Amino acid sequence: MVQVRLWILANLAPKNIIPEIEKMISGFWNCRGIGKRGMGTYISDLVRDFKLEFIGIQETMKKDFSPKFLRKIDPGEIFSWRWIPSKGKSGGISGGFRNNVFDLVNCVEGKYLMNFELWNKILKMKCCIMVVYGSAHEEFKTDFLTELAATCSHITYPYIVGGDFNILRFVGEKNKKVKLGHSSDLFNSIINALSLREVDMAGGMFTWSNNQHNPTLEKLDRVFMSKSWEHLFPFTFVRKIVREMSDHCPLILNTDDNVPINFGKREFRFDLNWLNKPDFHTVVAKIWMQPVYSDNPIDILNIKLKRFKKYFKGWASSNFGHARKRRKWLREELGRIEELQENGVLNRELYCKKVEMQVELNGLLLEEEVAWMQKSHDSWLLKGDSNTKYFHRIVNGRRRINTIVSLSCGNMIIEGNKNMLKHATDFYKELFGPAPGNLCNIYEDMWCDKEKLGDVENFLLIRPFSDTKVKNALFSMKHNKAPGPDNIPIEFFQSCWYIVKGDVMPLFHWFHENKLDVERLNYGIITLLPKVVGADKMQQFRPICLLRCIYKLITKVLTIRLEPHVDILFSRHQNAFIKNRDIMDGIMSLHEILHHTYAQKKIGIVLKLDFEKAYDKVNSDFLLECHTKRNFNPRWIEWIRRILVGGTVSVKLNDEVGEYFQSAKGVRQGDPLSPFLFNLAADCLTKMVLKAQDNGLFTGLAADLVENGVAILQYADDTILCFEDNIKNALNIKLLLYLFEIMSGLKINFVKSEIFSVGADDDIMRKYADMFNCEIGTFPIKYLGMPVSYAGLKCSDWFFVDDKFISHGESWISESLSSGGRLIKVNVVLSHIPSYYMSMALLKKSTLEKWDKPRRKFFWYRKGRRGYNMVKWSRVCRSKTKGGLGVKDLRKQNISLLTKWWWKLEKKEGLWQDIVKAKYLQRTSVAKVKQKVSDSPCWKNIMKVKEYYMAGRGVVLKKGNIASLWLDDLGENFLLKDKYPDLFEICLDKDCTVDKLESMNHLTSFRRRLSPAMLQNWENMKQLVLDKICADQNDEVYWKLDNSGVYSTKSMYRWLERNLAGAHYKWIWGAKIPLKIQIFLWQLF
């Protein structure tokens, strides 16, 4: 087996020798006519340059291939060729394979495909390579997909399918708006049914272009691999080649990722399984107690960590190195004991031995799963449900995505690890290099006194660090995150805190006194994560800096100290990384002001800004100046200066680490303090905009709702500017943005920015687009991943969510998981995909049903056959206490998420609350407000769930300014409308608040005169209520459905399920058995 040979090479090869590992290289290309001039030379060059062993060519437009013609494309006659003739001047497929690599076993020729069954002479194995050319006409796509499915279903060997499919899988596979049709759904269904996995493509996202000035780009060409192919060649990848002589790009498939195997010194790796070993902490304590002769806390910690790593390299080999052999031996021994048991009852000694061996085997399996989970960085671990197969495939897929095959710089292609690493290092050296000196500064009175820190706040920021606070910060840090350059994860410090605390706290004491050499801790490795599919330019990678955990602990403590003061430091226009502020607040605010502008028939301009490498370009001197102007204590400013200046980084590319260099600007993604530092810089832009509004330089939108109107909305660097139609004012905005660029070091990429309008014609928009040098966008705006418009959203506006379900619910994932794994995947991943979008809109039943389908299909997946629903899906979507599996019912979840807006409206303050209160609640209250035709679509959705909110809303009666007289429980565990129904029936104002009771008269407050009995009831009711009123305090709203008195979607969801009947099955869910067995028992009962 290839896997065995790879293992032998990786483990037994001599040191510093890199062996030749067999690989298969294939090419697929739609040439748009193989008979064109120069085509023969181009194809022969393609074969020679990429050492192709197989090539599949589509749309040859040729009926026959004479030996003379074949010599043009294969001068050395080293290939054997087969082909399907074209029909006139369209279609045609040909395929060729190297004679010294392959023998042809069989070739199946269809209408739209050719399947080559080959024997690989080098690898000694059979495989299949299929070349497809799908019809470009919609009416023939079903025939093509039917033939594809039928052919693939009969293949029993590892195989790949490549070529021009002429079908889009996802909305994002076209650079312009597109509505996917039936063929896309059928295509994805077939891919899932066949358990095929699309091979990740490097070099770009799109493979076809119409070559116009404003081109249409699509991904039509792709390669799929079967599960058995991925098992044999886990590092298979596809690379897109520059488009020449055709409107399609050639695709090169390689089964080797070209990353050389390092047989030199092994790097230390911390294994999370060590923490579960009984003697781990004893060994660590023994190492830690050894003396270190130094007074510097950094030296002491570094020496002890070095000893720890040196010892545990050997300890790991002796304790974990033979786990696979041990598992094999345990299985054999258990099998022998099982045979003995069949012949009679085991004696006590053998029985105890069997139990011990089963426990040990389960432990070894869990250790392997934890190890692969750690490599995969998947955040959910299925305890008691072995999923190493799933984690294996996740690791392989992640490696394929993150492996960089080539980089482009202008017209130049850079290949080879050393060349790419040098290019990446040079790029970041320039990016993080010294910033130009400030040409202008922040003026003294930019922020008023209430926006600056006072003596009390500064005292709290710079007070000495306590053991308790440091420990709390340590244990609040997330698990299973990639460690820094020393490869010591945060789990080590958390698990061994009582051992290492004595050497960690001196670091904080020295840091507090400005004696700590922070530079010795402040270094990291930049890992490059692609932001887009097929990233090949440095700008398309997100640089995540992996820092030492001990350094991150210091910045985490500082971050926690800053949190109580964020309301002073950050404007309500900023919602990123701030407690009690929500990403949705800005989205809902934008929707309301757009709708208000549209309803008022005014012209509004919206500018969506794109900051270029925002975190990496912010000027350190500017950040320190922001601290000074906000009245931070000099000691705190010195701490921040030490963190910002003097850090060193290196770039890691394809597991190779480059040289370290000093970073002079930017805040690093991966540092807990970075979001707050960036927000401090971004708040300067907000303040400049607000000051410009105060001085009449321009006016924001909805000025009749909010003073001066809403002009800016921010979520970190995602910035929206809103202003009224006025060219002069727009020039002021552009000048303001340029000034901010000069001061902060940030650069706005106007080419990628977009400008939108409400009510403006094309001529007006062209003027603004030319002024800002940006594109004209169309509604809905995609802001923070959410479609936002002044009008209601259509079903088609949610199509992009379908892509997320497809990518997270592919059949290869289902196949790799047991029923228990699939249930957790549904709950943790698939059910959370729509939650973000359901926080904004009450979605239509058809949309929710469409999103339910992939969840249902994923859970009931059955390999090789149709997955029947064994239990009604509505039963599955019940809480376990109601007889279900705990899968969220999307309709109930949608209502629970939307209802939260009522709670935020009454209990919290913010920009959205101010807009809504001015727009809908000026002359009424939450209890009284009614839906109107003129309401915005989002507010109409919120109004539709008001009844659910009112059912759980409670009011603590004080002076009666909020509590409804008739509709709220006033502390007697009943409603007055129920106790006095005759009075309520004829009352003129059924929504009145309690404080109106004193002014109410029995002669004027009812539709008719009261009878003596009713009058007596009226007097009794008045006395009952007036005795409870406390005149000097406002009423308080609380949430009746949760013991904390605070709204939660969980409590609302639980209330919506209150009328469902069903058994709890405590005996199933409480049993200590694997989840898949629990699900099986649940199905039975």
CSV table of N, CA and C in Angstrom, one decimal, residues 362 364-370 381-391 816-818 820-821 1074-1076:
chain,number,residue,atom,x,y,z
A,362,ASN,N,-10.0,1.3,25.2
A,362,ASN,CA,-10.8,2.5,25.0
A,362,ASN,C,-10.0,3.8,25.2
A,364,LEU,N,-6.8,4.2,24.8
A,364,LEU,CA,-5.9,4.4,23.6
A,364,LEU,C,-6.6,4.9,22.4
A,365,LEU,N,-7.8,4.5,22.2
A,365,LEU,CA,-8.6,5.0,21.1
A,365,LEU,C,-9.0,6.4,21.3
A,366,LEU,N,-9.3,6.8,22.5
A,366,LEU,CA,-9.6,8.2,22.8
A,366,LEU,C,-8.4,9.1,22.7
A,367,GLU,N,-7.2,8.6,23.1
A,367,GLU,CA,-6.0,9.3,22.9
A,367,GLU,C,-5.7,9.6,21.4
A,368,GLU,N,-5.9,8.6,20.6
A,368,GLU,CA,-5.7,8.8,19.1
A,368,GLU,C,-6.7,9.9,18.6
A,369,GLU,N,-7.9,9.8,19.1
A,369,GLU,CA,-8.9,10.7,18.6
A,369,GLU,C,-8.6,12.2,19.0
A,370,VAL,N,-8.1,12.3,20.3
A,370,VAL,CA,-7.7,13.6,20.8
A,370,VAL,C,-6.6,14.2,20.0
A,381,LEU,N,-15.5,17.9,20.0
A,381,LEU,CA,-14.9,16.6,20.2
A,381,LEU,C,-16.0,15.6,20.6
A,382,LEU,N,-16.2,14.5,20.0
A,382,LEU,CA,-17.2,13.6,20.2
A,382,LEU,C,-16.7,12.5,21.2
A,383,LYS,N,-16.8,12.7,22.5
A,383,LYS,CA,-16.3,11.8,23.5
A,383,LYS,C,-17.1,10.5,23.4
A,384,GLY,N,-16.4,9.4,23.5
A,384,GLY,CA,-17.0,8.1,23.5
A,384,GLY,C,-17.5,7.7,22.2
A,385,ASP,N,-17.1,8.4,21.1
A,385,ASP,CA,-17.6,8.1,19.8
A,385,ASP,C,-16.4,8.3,18.8
A,386,SER,N,-15.7,7.2,18.6
A,386,SER,CA,-14.4,7.3,17.9
A,386,SER,C,-14.6,7.9,16.5
A,387,ASN,N,-13.9,9.0,16.2
A,387,ASN,CA,-14.1,9.7,15.0
A,387,ASN,C,-12.7,10.1,14.3
A,388,THR,N,-11.7,9.2,14.5
A,388,THR,CA,-10.4,9.5,14.0
A,388,THR,C,-10.5,9.6,12.4
A,389,LYS,N,-11.4,8.8,11.8
A,389,LYS,CA,-11.5,8.9,10.4
A,389,LYS,C,-11.9,10.3,9.9
A,390,TYR,N,-12.9,10.8,10.7
A,390,TYR,CA,-13.4,12.2,10.3
A,390,TYR,C,-12.2,13.2,10.5
A,391,PHE,N,-11.5,13.1,11.7
A,391,PHE,CA,-10.4,14.0,11.9
A,391,PHE,C,-9.3,13.9,10.9
A,816,SER,N,-18.1,9.8,7.4
A,816,SER,CA,-17.0,9.7,8.3
A,816,SER,C,-17.5,9.6,9.7
A,817,LEU,N,-18.7,9.9,10.0
A,817,LEU,CA,-19.2,10.0,11.3
A,817,LEU,C,-20.3,9.0,11.6
A,818,SER,N,-20.4,8.6,12.9
A,818,SER,CA,-21.5,7.7,13.3
A,818,SER,C,-22.7,8.6,13.5
A,820,GLY,N,-24.1,9.3,16.3
A,820,GLY,CA,-23.8,10.3,17.4
A,820,GLY,C,-23.0,11.5,16.9
A,821,GLY,N,-22.0,11.2,16.0
A,821,GLY,CA,-21.2,12.3,15.5
A,821,GLY,C,-22.1,13.2,14.6
A,1074,PRO,N,-22.0,5.0,24.5
A,1074,PRO,CA,-21.7,5.9,23.4
A,1074,PRO,C,-23.0,6.5,22.9
A,1075,LEU,N,-22.9,7.7,22.4
A,1075,LEU,CA,-24.1,8.5,22.0
A,1075,LEU,C,-24.8,7.7,20.8
A,1076,LYS,N,-24.1,7.0,20.0
A,1076,LYS,CA,-24.8,6.3,18.9
A,1076,LYS,C,-25.7,5.2,19.4
